[in-house]
XYZ file of C-alpha atoms in Angstrom:
738
model
C 21.195 87.113 42.462
C 21.252 90.169 44.776
C 16.758 90.343 44.764
C 16.849 86.483 45.253
C 19.181 87.358 48.468
C 16.766 89.689 49.455
C 13.903 87.244 48.958
C 15.714 84.650 51.160
C 16.112 87.284 54.117
C 12.128 87.911 53.868
C 10.798 84.884 53.906
C 13.040 84.137 57.039
C 11.165 86.988 58.659
C 7.872 85.290 58.310
C 9.118 81.502 59.240
C 5.130 80.929 60.556
C 3.891 81.650 56.915
C 7.171 79.629 55.158
C 6.143 76.368 57.289
C 2.200 76.981 56.810
C 3.172 76.903 53.082
C 5.481 73.745 53.539
C 2.664 71.878 55.820
C -0.062 72.235 52.887
C 2.006 71.256 50.207
C 3.007 68.287 52.615
C -0.816 67.630 53.316
C -1.578 68.025 49.613
C 0.922 65.201 48.599
C -0.332 62.903 51.234
C -3.852 62.952 50.219
C -2.796 61.692 46.901
C -0.898 58.855 48.031
C -3.824 56.472 47.478
C -3.743 57.423 43.957
C -0.008 56.042 43.653
C 0.605 53.588 41.283
C 2.718 50.872 42.244
C 3.031 48.900 39.042
C 5.278 45.618 38.834
C 4.233 44.571 35.261
C 6.915 43.828 32.987
C 5.121 45.324 30.246
C 5.278 48.817 31.643
C 8.572 49.420 30.425
C 6.972 50.096 27.241
C 5.004 52.655 26.097
C 1.419 51.883 25.420
C 1.826 53.815 21.864
C 4.878 52.081 20.929
C 3.924 50.504 17.332
C 5.595 47.159 18.479
C 3.981 46.967 21.790
C 0.400 47.754 20.361
C 1.242 44.868 17.616
C 2.130 42.589 20.399
C -0.608 43.737 22.622
C -2.999 43.045 19.273
C -1.710 39.743 18.578
C -2.511 38.493 22.128
C -6.114 39.673 22.025
C -6.555 37.658 18.636
C -4.648 34.393 19.887
C -4.596 32.792 23.187
C -1.484 33.202 24.805
C 0.117 30.453 26.838
C 2.705 32.128 28.262
C 1.306 34.109 31.616
C 1.850 31.466 34.258
C 3.475 27.788 33.752
C 3.870 25.332 36.090
C 6.921 22.672 35.449
C 7.152 20.030 37.650
C 10.161 17.883 37.914
C 10.856 14.351 39.272
C 13.200 11.677 38.965
C 10.692 9.154 37.726
C 8.404 9.058 35.073
C 5.387 11.102 34.950
C 3.943 8.560 32.322
C 3.866 5.853 35.416
C 0.447 5.012 36.894
C 1.570 6.098 40.417
C 3.230 9.516 39.215
C -0.081 9.952 37.037
C -2.370 9.723 39.732
C -0.529 11.780 42.037
C -0.368 14.519 39.522
C -4.130 14.264 38.862
C -4.694 14.614 42.519
C -2.638 17.664 42.762
C -4.263 18.903 39.758
C -7.621 18.815 41.549
C -6.107 20.514 44.240
C -5.039 23.475 41.844
C -8.638 23.516 40.345
C -10.066 24.056 43.953
C -8.334 27.218 44.171
C -10.927 29.984 43.564
C -8.382 32.056 42.156
C -7.407 29.623 39.354
C -9.854 29.623 36.764
C -8.512 26.326 34.835
C -5.464 24.302 34.408
C -4.017 22.919 31.068
C -1.166 22.149 29.334
C -0.421 18.400 30.239
C -3.313 18.273 32.126
C -5.490 18.542 29.051
C -3.616 14.807 27.575
C -4.377 13.287 30.947
C -8.036 14.447 30.546
C -7.994 13.672 26.626
C -9.419 16.132 23.938
C -12.282 13.880 22.811
C -13.814 16.458 20.598
C -10.269 17.473 18.920
C -9.362 13.760 18.344
C -12.880 13.025 16.496
C -12.339 15.904 14.200
C -8.335 15.479 13.682
C -7.038 11.971 14.928
C -3.743 12.123 15.658
C -1.075 9.168 16.229
C 0.641 11.690 18.130
C -0.542 15.076 19.232
C 1.798 17.994 17.874
C 1.914 19.586 21.188
C 2.472 16.738 23.313
C 6.433 17.659 23.221
C 5.776 21.268 24.146
C 4.318 20.127 27.434
C 5.745 16.628 28.258
C 9.833 16.252 28.240
C 11.132 13.426 25.935
C 12.269 11.633 28.997
C 9.353 11.827 31.079
C 10.564 13.952 33.931
C 9.256 17.505 33.359
C 5.594 18.386 32.918
C 4.276 21.651 32.183
C 0.526 23.031 33.983
C -0.878 25.938 32.403
C -2.546 27.999 34.841
C -4.984 30.590 33.863
C -5.802 32.835 36.820
C -9.403 34.653 37.142
C -8.850 37.282 34.503
C -11.780 39.355 35.519
C -10.031 40.119 38.710
C -6.854 41.224 36.862
C -9.172 43.097 34.345
C -8.492 46.733 35.603
C -4.598 46.873 35.857
C -4.325 48.744 32.722
C -7.489 50.494 32.645
C -7.714 54.057 31.622
C -9.161 55.268 34.211
C -6.624 55.386 37.212
C -9.641 55.358 39.637
C -11.295 52.469 38.460
C -8.577 50.444 40.524
C -5.620 50.963 41.986
C -2.484 48.954 40.571
C -1.038 48.325 44.050
C -4.022 46.034 44.960
C -3.673 44.188 41.820
C 0.527 43.676 42.689
C -0.717 42.488 45.759
C -3.424 40.334 44.849
C -0.954 38.433 42.189
C 1.703 38.322 45.117
C -0.823 36.559 47.189
C -2.194 34.246 44.824
C 0.961 33.119 43.334
C 2.434 32.923 47.082
C -0.012 30.802 47.940
C 0.316 28.576 44.726
C 3.823 28.120 45.160
C 3.699 27.164 49.169
C 0.818 24.718 48.791
C 2.693 23.194 45.886
C 6.099 22.939 47.500
C 3.955 21.607 50.365
C 1.913 18.875 48.335
C 5.175 17.499 46.901
C 7.785 17.597 49.718
C 7.269 13.953 50.432
C 7.909 12.828 46.925
C 10.748 15.027 45.887
C 9.222 16.535 43.281
C 10.432 20.223 42.601
C 8.184 23.131 41.454
C 9.053 25.828 39.067
C 6.848 28.890 38.274
C 7.477 30.779 35.121
C 5.718 33.476 32.607
C 4.648 36.889 32.632
C 3.012 36.569 36.089
C 5.882 34.912 37.786
C 8.153 37.554 36.132
C 5.880 40.163 37.655
C 5.800 38.463 40.856
C 9.769 38.519 41.037
C 9.650 42.291 39.863
C 7.431 42.635 43.082
C 9.571 41.104 45.657
C 12.704 42.484 44.337
C 11.270 46.007 44.915
C 10.137 44.910 48.391
C 13.888 43.792 49.168
C 15.492 46.881 47.762
C 13.275 49.331 50.009
C 13.879 46.753 53.170
C 17.698 47.738 52.800
C 17.734 51.275 51.386
C 15.908 52.750 53.900
C 18.158 51.299 56.782
C 21.096 52.311 54.797
C 20.409 55.926 54.027
C 19.790 56.153 57.731
C 22.721 54.620 58.490
C 24.900 57.108 55.995
C 23.166 60.179 57.363
C 23.895 59.084 60.809
C 27.589 58.368 59.825
C 28.350 61.439 57.938
C 26.924 63.414 60.622
C 28.850 62.006 63.547
C 31.997 62.337 61.473
C 31.793 65.725 59.765
C 28.763 67.719 60.890
C 28.093 67.221 64.527
C 25.670 70.032 64.840
C 22.272 69.242 65.932
C 20.258 71.953 64.461
C 21.796 71.158 60.789
C 21.204 67.347 61.287
C 17.325 68.053 62.292
C 17.142 70.315 59.244
C 18.560 67.935 56.749
C 16.183 65.158 58.137
C 13.393 67.600 57.873
C 14.290 68.570 54.143
C 15.056 64.913 53.263
C 11.231 64.002 54.627
C 9.547 66.989 52.941
C 11.711 66.248 49.727
C 10.724 62.533 49.805
C 6.857 63.212 50.314
C 6.685 65.744 47.716
C 7.970 63.622 45.247
C 5.901 61.077 46.361
C 3.185 63.481 45.803
C 3.881 64.495 42.485
C 4.390 60.465 41.265
C 0.643 60.567 42.870
C -1.203 63.196 41.294
C 0.394 62.899 37.953
C 0.052 58.967 38.097
C 3.487 58.477 37.080
C 4.908 54.923 36.454
C 6.645 53.222 38.902
C 8.746 50.351 38.705
C 11.504 48.322 40.202
C 14.287 50.817 39.380
C 12.234 53.746 41.042
C 13.382 51.977 44.630
C 16.601 53.962 43.505
C 14.516 57.433 43.618
C 14.842 57.976 47.542
C 18.754 57.210 47.585
C 19.442 59.625 45.240
C 16.987 62.286 46.194
C 18.588 61.810 50.259
C 21.972 61.599 49.115
C 22.193 64.478 46.848
C 20.119 66.260 49.395
C 22.988 65.735 52.160
C 25.607 66.630 49.462
C 24.097 69.895 48.479
C 23.784 71.405 52.046
C 27.018 70.574 52.736
C 28.168 73.499 50.889
C 26.214 75.669 52.884
C 27.306 73.774 56.447
C 31.136 73.969 55.476
C 30.961 77.281 54.278
C 28.982 78.741 57.265
C 31.513 76.779 59.842
C 34.281 78.393 57.961
C 32.913 82.154 58.349
C 31.827 81.673 61.906
C 35.297 80.297 62.974
C 37.121 83.382 60.787
C 35.326 85.102 63.782
C 32.170 86.541 61.903
C 29.210 86.696 64.048
C 26.429 83.976 63.785
C 23.810 86.585 61.626
C 26.715 87.695 59.403
C 28.276 83.967 58.879
C 25.058 82.875 57.621
C 24.451 85.871 55.048
C 27.841 85.621 53.977
C 27.490 81.696 53.403
C 24.566 82.353 51.639
C 25.355 85.291 49.579
C 28.651 83.160 48.322
C 27.165 79.935 47.430
C 23.850 81.469 45.912
C 25.393 81.348 42.377
C 26.908 77.825 42.588
C 23.595 76.132 44.407
C 21.472 77.778 41.678
C 23.313 76.879 38.341
C 24.392 73.439 39.996
C 20.337 72.627 40.604
C 19.658 74.129 37.346
C 22.100 71.952 35.219
C 20.893 68.898 37.738
C 17.290 69.460 36.887
C 18.247 69.652 33.276
C 20.299 66.485 33.304
C 17.446 64.212 34.994
C 14.753 66.282 32.814
C 16.676 64.510 29.700
C 15.578 61.095 31.114
C 12.373 62.148 29.894
C 13.940 61.370 25.971
C 13.680 57.656 26.956
C 11.310 55.544 25.423
C 10.308 53.744 28.673
C 7.725 55.164 31.241
C 9.653 54.065 33.955
C 12.345 55.775 33.321
C 10.672 58.595 32.154
C 8.994 58.797 35.860
C 12.824 58.462 36.975
C 14.069 61.503 35.623
C 10.741 63.860 36.572
C 10.959 62.742 40.015
C 14.705 63.388 40.631
C 14.292 66.959 38.911
C 11.542 67.545 41.143
C 13.337 66.580 44.532
C 16.388 68.766 43.111
C 14.340 71.615 42.803
C 12.419 71.226 46.137
C 15.705 70.718 48.016
C 17.219 73.349 46.295
C 14.086 75.820 47.805
C 14.372 73.875 51.491
C 17.913 74.792 51.590
C 17.105 78.281 51.387
C 14.504 78.569 53.301
C 14.036 76.012 56.078
C 17.603 74.847 56.356
C 18.589 78.571 56.846
C 15.969 78.884 59.472
C 17.325 76.066 61.567
C 20.842 76.966 60.976
C 20.332 80.097 62.733
C 19.938 78.597 66.016
C 23.107 76.616 65.424
C 26.664 77.437 66.993
C 29.829 75.985 64.865
C 32.010 73.837 66.681
C 35.494 74.588 67.058
C 36.537 70.951 66.164
C 35.176 67.782 64.043
C 36.419 64.127 63.945
C 37.642 64.331 60.148
C 38.222 66.887 57.555
C 39.685 66.849 54.081
C 42.057 69.764 53.908
C 44.766 67.153 53.228
C 43.633 66.940 49.634
C 45.310 70.587 48.938
C 48.356 69.136 49.670
C 47.576 66.363 47.266
C 46.544 68.789 44.518
C 49.731 71.120 45.185
C 51.863 68.025 44.821
C 50.132 67.083 41.669
C 50.448 70.884 40.093
C 54.268 70.559 40.253
C 54.213 68.079 37.505
C 52.160 69.319 34.814
C 53.409 67.673 31.945
C 53.638 64.434 33.306
C 49.887 64.929 34.129
C 48.843 66.349 31.072
C 50.595 63.405 29.027
C 49.248 60.980 31.039
C 45.522 62.035 30.970
C 46.020 62.230 27.073
C 47.324 58.693 26.824
C 44.689 57.194 28.838
C 42.086 59.170 27.402
C 43.121 57.667 23.896
C 43.247 54.346 25.222
C 39.803 55.030 26.867
C 38.395 56.294 23.492
C 39.250 52.913 21.673
C 37.940 50.632 24.618
C 34.456 52.422 24.686
C 34.101 52.129 20.817
C 34.111 48.132 21.652
C 31.093 48.742 23.981
C 28.070 46.638 23.052
C 24.345 46.296 23.260
C 24.350 43.298 25.324
C 21.268 43.669 27.436
C 19.132 41.104 28.147
C 15.608 41.426 30.448
C 15.578 37.599 31.857
C 19.219 38.087 33.448
C 18.469 41.059 35.465
C 17.654 38.719 38.797
C 20.594 36.591 40.262
C 21.399 33.094 39.344
C 19.677 31.973 42.744
C 16.426 33.904 41.800
C 13.519 31.460 41.403
C 12.229 32.925 38.194
C 16.015 32.517 36.722
C 16.097 28.852 37.953
C 12.746 28.336 36.183
C 14.061 29.476 33.140
C 16.947 27.383 32.861
C 14.656 24.451 33.687
C 12.390 25.237 30.470
C 15.430 25.484 28.655
C 16.573 22.015 30.148
C 13.611 20.330 29.455
C 11.473 22.102 26.602
C 12.289 24.905 24.150
C 13.114 27.981 26.489
C 11.033 31.034 27.072
C 12.876 33.352 24.502
C 9.596 33.287 21.897
C 9.089 35.156 18.583
C 5.657 35.169 16.677
C 4.784 36.000 13.312
C 1.190 36.496 12.387
C 0.350 34.997 8.845
C -2.622 36.132 6.616
C -3.804 36.340 3.006
C -3.600 39.426 1.042
C -7.511 39.385 0.886
C -9.572 39.025 4.108
C -10.489 35.278 4.121
C -9.947 31.834 5.198
C -6.540 30.813 5.092
C -6.042 28.692 2.412
C -3.172 26.520 0.182
C -1.161 30.132 -0.412
C -0.355 30.819 3.014
C -0.234 27.281 4.120
C 2.266 26.766 1.707
C 4.104 29.859 2.696
C 4.096 28.518 6.226
C 5.664 25.485 5.110
C 8.459 27.414 3.112
C 9.219 29.722 6.051
C 9.111 27.185 8.805
C 11.974 25.267 6.681
C 14.099 28.436 6.689
C 13.821 29.196 10.410
C 14.566 25.793 11.152
C 18.077 26.285 9.260
C 18.798 29.238 11.470
C 21.186 28.180 14.347
C 19.448 30.504 16.985
C 16.196 28.445 16.138
C 15.542 25.868 18.868
C 12.021 25.045 17.929
C 8.954 26.021 14.963
C 5.356 25.494 15.878
C 2.695 26.417 13.385
C -0.570 25.389 11.739
C 1.062 22.834 9.406
C 1.867 20.726 12.637
C -1.568 19.664 13.074
C -2.197 19.113 9.330
C 0.670 16.558 9.046
C -0.099 14.803 12.471
C -3.991 14.673 11.409
C -2.914 12.712 8.140
C -4.877 15.045 6.056
C -4.150 17.096 2.891
C -4.562 20.743 2.804
C -7.955 20.444 0.758
C -9.419 18.135 3.667
C -8.011 20.508 6.546
C -9.773 23.690 4.410
C -13.381 21.921 4.757
C -12.591 21.125 8.447
C -11.716 24.802 8.853
C -14.829 25.981 7.301
C -17.145 23.334 9.379
C -15.420 24.202 12.778
C -14.659 27.483 14.787
C -10.978 27.324 16.132
C -12.000 26.844 19.450
C -13.616 23.458 18.794
C -10.459 22.355 16.795
C -8.031 23.491 19.662
C -6.619 26.002 17.461
C -6.903 29.039 19.705
C -3.222 29.420 20.117
C -2.571 29.268 16.318
C -5.572 30.357 14.423
C -7.711 33.471 14.661
C -11.512 33.527 15.739
C -12.377 34.668 11.977
C -9.879 32.223 10.468
C -8.054 35.046 8.637
C -4.700 34.577 10.158
C -2.620 32.189 11.574
C 0.444 32.534 14.109
C 3.701 30.990 13.491
C 5.914 30.947 16.672
C 9.778 30.175 16.976
C 11.473 29.508 20.533
C 15.114 30.930 20.153
C 18.097 30.531 22.145
C 18.948 32.790 24.826
C 20.160 35.910 23.113
C 21.602 39.541 23.830
C 19.560 42.546 22.251
C 21.706 42.997 19.377
C 21.673 39.139 18.649
C 17.964 39.504 18.727
C 17.900 42.526 16.131
C 20.576 40.904 14.285
C 18.347 37.588 14.044
C 15.510 40.122 13.429
C 17.308 41.717 10.177
C 18.025 38.279 8.368
C 14.619 36.977 8.596
C 13.388 40.360 7.731
C 15.323 40.207 4.286
C 14.107 36.751 3.699
C 10.846 37.720 4.163
C 11.305 40.618 1.477
C 12.432 37.997 -0.846
C 9.636 35.542 -0.470
C 6.511 36.639 1.333
C 5.258 38.532 -1.980
C 1.924 36.197 -1.879
C 0.958 36.814 1.773
C 0.782 39.185 4.578
C 3.303 38.890 7.656
C 3.913 40.982 10.678
C 6.876 41.992 12.174
C 8.238 39.586 14.742
C 6.291 39.810 17.828
C 7.648 39.169 21.352
C 8.787 40.564 24.619
C 12.130 39.839 24.302
C 12.707 41.405 20.817
C 10.462 44.634 21.979
C 12.649 44.823 24.980
C 15.733 44.415 22.690
C 14.343 47.552 20.937
C 13.715 49.243 23.502
C 17.108 48.980 24.853
C 18.587 50.332 21.736
C 16.248 53.323 21.490
C 17.183 54.099 25.242
C 21.007 53.547 24.823
C 20.290 56.088 21.798
C 18.440 58.716 23.210
C 20.539 58.480 26.355
C 23.885 59.209 24.358
C 21.792 61.966 22.497
C 21.031 63.510 26.298
C 24.488 63.189 27.206
C 26.076 64.996 24.231
C 23.127 67.804 24.738
C 23.837 68.208 28.440
C 27.721 68.420 28.149
C 27.231 70.992 25.051
C 24.722 72.775 27.567
C 27.557 72.974 30.538
C 30.285 74.051 28.247
C 28.070 76.980 27.065
C 26.726 77.790 30.578
C 30.297 78.125 32.082
C 31.821 79.897 29.058
C 29.006 82.820 29.669
C 29.313 82.315 33.462
C 33.099 82.690 33.480
C 32.792 84.920 29.936
C 35.634 82.774 28.768
C 36.016 79.716 26.334
C 38.861 78.450 28.184
C 36.501 78.100 31.387
C 33.908 76.253 29.416
C 36.627 73.653 27.608
C 37.772 73.254 31.141
C 34.472 72.232 32.198
C 33.741 70.020 29.441
C 37.162 68.112 29.815
C 36.034 67.684 33.591
C 33.110 66.412 33.369
C 33.354 64.297 29.870
C 36.563 62.742 30.877
C 35.675 60.917 34.182
C 32.792 59.445 32.337
C 34.623 58.287 29.650
C 37.136 56.483 31.432
C 34.846 54.778 33.867
C 32.944 53.305 30.834
C 36.422 52.538 29.295
C 36.964 50.418 32.397
C 33.554 49.021 32.214
C 34.282 47.554 28.793
C 37.590 46.233 29.876
C 35.829 43.960 32.720
C 33.355 42.868 30.500
C 30.569 45.160 30.771
C 28.231 46.354 28.274
C 25.269 49.050 27.725
C 22.516 47.862 29.848
C 19.275 49.631 30.885
C 21.149 50.476 33.986
C 24.328 51.857 32.352
C 22.230 53.847 29.756
C 20.560 55.681 32.815
C 23.971 56.515 33.815
C 24.836 58.312 30.809
C 21.665 60.203 31.012
C 21.633 61.201 34.409
C 25.561 61.111 35.722
C 26.423 64.830 34.285
C 23.951 66.151 36.148
C 25.430 65.355 39.430
C 28.866 65.609 38.757
C 28.972 68.991 37.111
C 27.686 70.656 40.663
C 31.427 70.405 41.956
C 33.020 71.655 39.035
C 30.246 74.761 39.139
C 31.584 75.444 42.912
C 35.172 75.111 41.712
C 35.081 77.560 38.793
C 32.454 80.132 40.251
C 34.382 80.489 43.416
C 37.383 81.008 41.658
C 38.303 84.536 40.241
C 37.714 85.435 36.789
C 40.250 85.207 34.511
C 41.917 88.701 34.625
C 41.858 88.387 38.572
C 43.214 85.084 38.956
C 46.836 84.236 40.361
C 48.609 81.301 41.538
C 47.817 82.598 45.574
C 44.247 83.454 44.699
C 43.909 80.210 42.934
C 45.195 78.095 45.815
C 42.830 80.270 48.503
C 39.827 79.436 46.939
C 40.858 76.044 46.538
C 41.674 75.449 49.773
C 37.792 76.740 50.598
C 35.981 74.355 47.973
C 38.243 71.049 47.842
C 37.545 70.156 51.226
C 33.950 70.697 50.884
C 33.922 68.954 47.288
C 35.512 66.022 49.017
C 33.031 65.657 51.313
C 30.127 65.521 48.751
C 32.105 62.891 46.986
C 32.228 60.951 49.680
C 28.506 61.227 50.729
C 27.270 60.755 46.921
C 29.804 57.615 46.278
C 28.317 56.023 50.055
C 24.614 57.103 49.035
C 24.639 55.504 45.815
C 26.719 52.188 47.134
C 23.509 50.909 48.444
C 22.368 50.210 45.316
C 24.804 47.450 45.202
C 22.839 45.355 47.367
C 19.712 45.251 45.164
C 19.025 42.134 43.733
C 17.517 44.082 40.281
C 20.596 44.013 38.285
C 20.004 47.586 36.561
C 19.733 48.899 39.869
C 23.065 47.448 40.911
C 25.012 48.535 37.752
C 23.683 51.936 38.223
C 24.947 51.995 41.468
C 28.269 50.536 40.568
C 28.793 52.983 37.780
C 27.752 56.120 39.645
C 30.085 55.385 42.288
C 33.038 55.105 39.969
C 32.149 58.269 37.882
C 31.533 60.298 41.109
C 35.080 59.190 42.314
C 37.015 59.746 39.049
C 35.037 63.169 38.777
C 36.535 63.999 42.260
C 40.006 63.187 41.284
C 40.070 64.776 37.802
C 38.598 68.356 40.030
C 41.468 67.795 42.580
C 44.227 66.488 40.517
C 43.810 68.051 37.137
C 42.028 71.227 37.374
C 44.805 73.270 39.057
C 46.985 72.063 36.428
C 44.550 73.225 33.742
C 44.650 76.614 35.534
C 48.396 77.022 35.775
C 49.224 75.938 32.545
C 46.384 77.680 30.578
C 45.320 81.172 32.256
C 47.685 81.619 34.632
C 50.685 81.252 31.804
C 48.963 83.212 29.856
C 48.682 86.085 32.158
C 52.514 85.310 32.385
C 52.870 85.755 29.112
C 50.909 88.776 28.924
C 52.973 90.523 31.637
C 50.271 90.414 34.302
C 51.396 89.148 38.044
C 50.836 85.866 38.993
C 51.937 86.097 42.415
């Protein structure tokens, strides 16, 4: 650390060169902003190389998908009445006049008639009419197909071909126009309009991101102003903090741009974490500098002493925080990987700026003799608690045992369709889809023969058998397959085989259930709303049946966005749990090495493991579950709360020099600063509670609780452990503890 200290002061001797380097990095970052990939596509939460995702994409290319953009029209009348039907026809003509809409299908196909299909297969009742017209006739579904060539580059391999931001902006403008025009058209007739499908889902992701950013930016400014007014009250330090935060955010965005990292709704929380951690980490330097000046040291010596005393804690706490967020790259989800990379990079930038530009500004500041608030009362709280070591330790053990039992009951109960509030348009439209039709929880199976040829009796017979099994399952609402067409047409399998041979799947109107080469067919089931674990359990049950009954045909794994997300949630939770365990062990080893004592390592492990254990126990008791946001907390929070532990333990004397007096003298300097950082982080992370995106709100709540609990353990438990384990051990060995 001595060489680092010399380097820091050498840099301070050349401030112009330092700021030129910073300016060049900022300019380079800004130059890449046009490459930013602000992607609001739900599918971007999945890795493109994930086998299940690739299979779903392959199925989408082979069969016509009907789940991109649905418009549900609800009325108290019956859409089959002449007057209502004429209004509907006029409305559809208006939709078709929109240049961004390629076609209007769904119930519209029955209004216009399907002459070619009816000629080939004359139905008494069309097998798909019930999927676009409710039983009471009060709701119809229109399928809107947008001009796909405009969206064709949204997943282009060449990032320069077309900016993903323009795609989202275009989709936002189109859906906003469709929604507002539709509401205006039907307003006099009291018809309710609801949009659903993947395009509507992506639209809501974009709207949520804009909402969150509009709240997060002023919220961060308010917190900086609040903390500066109450505690810092130094213009040059505040200027330095604002400068460092702006530079760090710019460089972080530059990294995201030049590396083409995937940004999504959860990425909106990155600036909150970056600014909050920057303010919290710099506070260690500020309060130490202020104390040195008040002790009578000169301005220059106070700053040098402060840097020397805090260099090791800042270095190791930054390393552990970077390590903790880097472990988020173990997540199978690209946006979460990007989340971890960006925050880890921002912590590195903030560390370097704290030891360069922050010190430069600090040289021109003078410590004030008073501040509006301070945290020195926490010392008395710690001393009061340390008088009851047995009660404290017994209470911690009992609560920890109860917490372990509670945490063991935590379940993976994630549901991507519940990520928005109950009043969100997508949530409301999903409820309407379930009320009038079969809901939006779809699952597909691709069925083909063992030989590459047109499907025949073997495949169709299996489909009937498979369908009967699925309809017996309580989770299944509806099953659709090509056998529905055969029954509705009133023909046998032999006649249907000839019809398939003589006509293309498009001529038969079977693009959604029959591949163009007619070698495979699609069976689709609508499921009740289910959590991730319920979907996995249902999948496993069906797979067991298929192993015993699908010996003569080939059946794909179940394919569907909700099931894909269920697997993502489980894989992500497992990886985050693994990363947490790795980080915890690494922390214990690091503290043991730095303090040359296994006891110190064990204390550090307890101080950082127990807060998370207790918080997740409370989360389970309150009805919480492991979700995307909760899993990310496991992966990232250890790297944050370990900062305070490192400052505490590295600033305490070594075991052989530790006495009760020296312990309280050291804690008197560190605990108030830790209290400030805790309040700062808790306030900063609480901004996420206003988010309309559930994972961010959950991440925010759990992070705040973990930070507060970690502070409680540092203030209330650390002195007890030191006195009982270390100081008592010195007494046994005959050492002086006074």
